Amino acid sequence: MKQESAAQNTPPASPPPSPPAQHPRDHGDPQALWIFGYGSLVWRPDFAYSDSRVGFVRGYSRRFWQGDTFHRGSDKMPGRVVTLLEDHEGCTWGVAYQVRGEQNPGYLGPAPEEAIATQILACRGFSGHNLEYLLRLADFMQLCGPQAQDEHLAAIVDAVGTMLPCFCPTEQALALV
């Protein structure tokens, strides 16, 4: 097995990049988000985007350690695709894509906490009830990130808690969604 040197984990010399990457907030578009592709997304993004930038993230290394039974393999013979490994000396190159709200049909945008809570209480999909998603995320944050302040998540949990004892989805309640 080849040993990796520290020089291989530092950003390689490359042609001068396009304009310096800016955080989505700099564009003043609260509906914009950035997606960092470090595997197949570098050559085949399968979504609409408004901007892309070649760049890197420090603190992670790319490894072919993830099994794939759908895109690159089967149940009998899983293919290998990349995943990120935390590596304080690492550096992974990829492409960041900016996706704006109008390019993402699933983006619902901001709404009052009560409306979000009503929608969460009323919805269910193939992976389960939307309430389970909210509560599992809240549990994770409480157990693994207790020092992190996620005011939006806490407000949605509080709104659901207020509604839950008397929740009965009506047309009027669902109209808030």
mmCIF file with all atom_site columns, C-alpha atoms in Angstrom, residues 55-123:
data_model
loop_
_atom_site.group_PDB
_atom_site.id
_atom_site.type_symbol
_atom_site.label_atom_id
_atom_site.label_alt_id
_atom_site.label_comp_id
_atom_site.label_asym_id
_atom_site.label_entity_id
_atom_site.label_seq_id
_atom_site.pdbx_PDB_ins_code
_atom_site.Cartn_x
_atom_site.Cartn_y
_atom_site.Cartn_z
_atom_site.occupancy
_atom_site.B_iso_or_equiv
_atom_site.pdbx_formal_charge
_atom_site.auth_seq_id
_atom_site.auth_comp_id
_atom_site.auth_asym_id
_atom_site.auth_atom_id
_atom_site.pdbx_PDB_model_num
ATOM 1  C CA . GLY A 1 55  ? -12.301 24.348 -5.172 1.00 0.00 ? 55  GLY A CA 1
ATOM 2  C CA . PHE A 1 56  ? -11.362 22.234 -2.208 1.00 0.00 ? 56  PHE A CA 1
ATOM 3  C CA . VAL A 1 57  ? -12.274 21.529 1.388  1.00 0.00 ? 57  VAL A CA 1
ATOM 4  C CA . ARG A 1 58  ? -9.596  21.051 3.988  1.00 0.00 ? 58  ARG A CA 1
ATOM 5  C CA . GLY A 1 59  ? -9.835  18.464 6.720  1.00 0.00 ? 59  GLY A CA 1
ATOM 6  C CA . TYR A 1 60  ? -11.189 15.623 4.550  1.00 0.00 ? 60  TYR A CA 1
ATOM 7  C CA . SER A 1 61  ? -9.739  13.006 2.206  1.00 0.00 ? 61  SER A CA 1
ATOM 8  C CA . ARG A 1 62  ? -11.628 11.177 -0.544 1.00 0.00 ? 62  ARG A CA 1
ATOM 9  C CA . ARG A 1 63  ? -11.678 7.361  -0.333 1.00 0.00 ? 63  ARG A CA 1
ATOM 10 C CA . PHE A 1 64  ? -13.332 4.594  -2.400 1.00 0.00 ? 64  PHE A CA 1
ATOM 11 C CA . TRP A 1 65  ? -14.784 3.078  0.750  1.00 0.00 ? 65  TRP A CA 1
ATOM 12 C CA . GLN A 1 66  ? -18.548 3.339  0.082  1.00 0.00 ? 66  GLN A CA 1
ATOM 13 C CA . GLY A 1 67  ? -20.398 0.363  -1.425 1.00 0.00 ? 67  GLY A CA 1
ATOM 14 C CA . ASP A 1 68  ? -22.964 1.131  -4.123 1.00 0.00 ? 68  ASP A CA 1
ATOM 15 C CA . THR A 1 69  ? -25.601 -1.426 -5.125 1.00 0.00 ? 69  THR A CA 1
ATOM 16 C CA . PHE A 1 70  ? -27.568 0.900  -7.386 1.00 0.00 ? 70  PHE A CA 1
ATOM 17 C CA . HIS A 1 71  ? -25.501 3.228  -9.596 1.00 0.00 ? 71  HIS A CA 1
ATOM 18 C CA . ARG A 1 72  ? -22.158 1.404  -9.844 1.00 0.00 ? 72  ARG A CA 1
ATOM 19 C CA . GLY A 1 73  ? -22.862 -2.143 -8.707 1.00 0.00 ? 73  GLY A CA 1
ATOM 20 C CA . SER A 1 74  ? -25.508 -4.644 -7.654 1.00 0.00 ? 74  SER A CA 1
ATOM 21 C CA . ASP A 1 75  ? -26.634 -6.473 -4.507 1.00 0.00 ? 75  ASP A CA 1
ATOM 22 C CA . LYS A 1 76  ? -24.405 -9.392 -5.486 1.00 0.00 ? 76  LYS A CA 1
ATOM 23 C CA . MET A 1 77  ? -21.437 -7.256 -6.468 1.00 0.00 ? 77  MET A CA 1
ATOM 24 C CA . PRO A 1 78  ? -21.416 -3.779 -4.896 1.00 0.00 ? 78  PRO A CA 1
ATOM 25 C CA . GLY A 1 79  ? -19.389 -1.198 -6.760 1.00 0.00 ? 79  GLY A CA 1
ATOM 26 C CA . ARG A 1 80  ? -17.179 1.311  -4.969 1.00 0.00 ? 80  ARG A CA 1
ATOM 27 C CA . VAL A 1 81  ? -17.800 5.029  -4.891 1.00 0.00 ? 81  VAL A CA 1
ATOM 28 C CA . VAL A 1 82  ? -16.130 7.749  -2.893 1.00 0.00 ? 82  VAL A CA 1
ATOM 29 C CA . THR A 1 83  ? -16.908 9.067  0.526  1.00 0.00 ? 83  THR A CA 1
ATOM 30 C CA . LEU A 1 84  ? -15.134 11.629 2.683  1.00 0.00 ? 84  LEU A CA 1
ATOM 31 C CA . LEU A 1 85  ? -12.907 10.638 5.554  1.00 0.00 ? 85  LEU A CA 1
ATOM 32 C CA . GLU A 1 86  ? -12.125 13.176 8.222  1.00 0.00 ? 86  GLU A CA 1
ATOM 33 C CA . ASP A 1 87  ? -8.431  13.851 7.943  1.00 0.00 ? 87  ASP A CA 1
ATOM 34 C CA . HIS A 1 88  ? -6.983  16.949 9.598  1.00 0.00 ? 88  HIS A CA 1
ATOM 35 C CA . GLU A 1 89  ? -4.110  16.960 7.077  1.00 0.00 ? 89  GLU A CA 1
ATOM 36 C CA . GLY A 1 90  ? -6.385  16.179 4.108  1.00 0.00 ? 90  GLY A CA 1
ATOM 37 C CA . CYS A 1 91  ? -7.631  18.277 1.251  1.00 0.00 ? 91  CYS A CA 1
ATOM 38 C CA . THR A 1 92  ? -10.291 17.212 -1.253 1.00 0.00 ? 92  THR A CA 1
ATOM 39 C CA . TRP A 1 93  ? -10.821 18.954 -4.570 1.00 0.00 ? 93  TRP A CA 1
ATOM 40 C CA . GLY A 1 94  ? -14.244 19.108 -6.145 1.00 0.00 ? 94  GLY A CA 1
ATOM 41 C CA . VAL A 1 95  ? -16.836 21.439 -7.591 1.00 0.00 ? 95  VAL A CA 1
ATOM 42 C CA . ALA A 1 96  ? -19.233 23.634 -5.626 1.00 0.00 ? 96  ALA A CA 1
ATOM 43 C CA . TYR A 1 97  ? -22.552 24.333 -7.347 1.00 0.00 ? 97  TYR A CA 1
ATOM 44 C CA . GLN A 1 98  ? -24.832 27.192 -6.422 1.00 0.00 ? 98  GLN A CA 1
ATOM 45 C CA . VAL A 1 99  ? -28.502 26.266 -6.601 1.00 0.00 ? 99  VAL A CA 1
ATOM 46 C CA . ARG A 1 100 ? -31.118 28.987 -6.358 1.00 0.00 ? 100 ARG A CA 1
ATOM 47 C CA . GLY A 1 101 ? -34.653 28.437 -5.125 1.00 0.00 ? 101 GLY A CA 1
ATOM 48 C CA . GLU A 1 102 ? -36.267 28.647 -8.565 1.00 0.00 ? 102 GLU A CA 1
ATOM 49 C CA . GLN A 1 103 ? -33.903 25.915 -9.831 1.00 0.00 ? 103 GLN A CA 1
ATOM 50 C CA . ASN A 1 104 ? -34.883 23.568 -7.023 1.00 0.00 ? 104 ASN A CA 1
ATOM 51 C CA . PRO A 1 105 ? -38.549 22.569 -7.364 1.00 0.00 ? 105 PRO A CA 1
ATOM 52 C CA . GLY A 1 106 ? -38.401 20.998 -3.896 1.00 0.00 ? 106 GLY A CA 1
ATOM 53 C CA . TYR A 1 107 ? -37.449 24.278 -2.254 1.00 0.00 ? 107 TYR A CA 1
ATOM 54 C CA . LEU A 1 108 ? -40.465 25.532 -0.299 1.00 0.00 ? 108 LEU A CA 1
ATOM 55 C CA . GLY A 1 109 ? -38.904 28.696 1.064  1.00 0.00 ? 109 GLY A CA 1
ATOM 56 C CA . PRO A 1 110 ? -39.436 30.454 4.360  1.00 0.00 ? 110 PRO A CA 1
ATOM 57 C CA . ALA A 1 111 ? -42.716 30.174 6.229  1.00 0.00 ? 111 ALA A CA 1
ATOM 58 C CA . PRO A 1 112 ? -43.925 30.920 9.742  1.00 0.00 ? 112 PRO A CA 1
ATOM 59 C CA . GLU A 1 113 ? -42.904 28.261 12.269 1.00 0.00 ? 113 GLU A CA 1
ATOM 60 C CA . GLU A 1 114 ? -46.560 27.354 12.877 1.00 0.00 ? 114 GLU A CA 1
ATOM 61 C CA . ALA A 1 115 ? -47.117 26.697 9.157  1.00 0.00 ? 115 ALA A CA 1
ATOM 62 C CA . ILE A 1 116 ? -43.980 24.553 8.969  1.00 0.00 ? 116 ILE A CA 1
ATOM 63 C CA . ALA A 1 117 ? -45.077 22.639 12.078 1.00 0.00 ? 117 ALA A CA 1
ATOM 64 C CA . THR A 1 118 ? -48.555 22.063 10.600 1.00 0.00 ? 118 THR A CA 1
ATOM 65 C CA . GLN A 1 119 ? -47.037 20.698 7.396  1.00 0.00 ? 119 GLN A CA 1
ATOM 66 C CA . ILE A 1 120 ? -44.639 18.453 9.318  1.00 0.00 ? 120 ILE A CA 1
ATOM 67 C CA . LEU A 1 121 ? -47.487 17.038 11.391 1.00 0.00 ? 121 LEU A CA 1
ATOM 68 C CA . ALA A 1 122 ? -49.622 16.353 8.314  1.00 0.00 ? 122 ALA A CA 1
ATOM 69 C CA . CYS A 1 123 ? -47.046 14.765 5.987  1.00 0.00 ? 123 CYS A CA 1
#
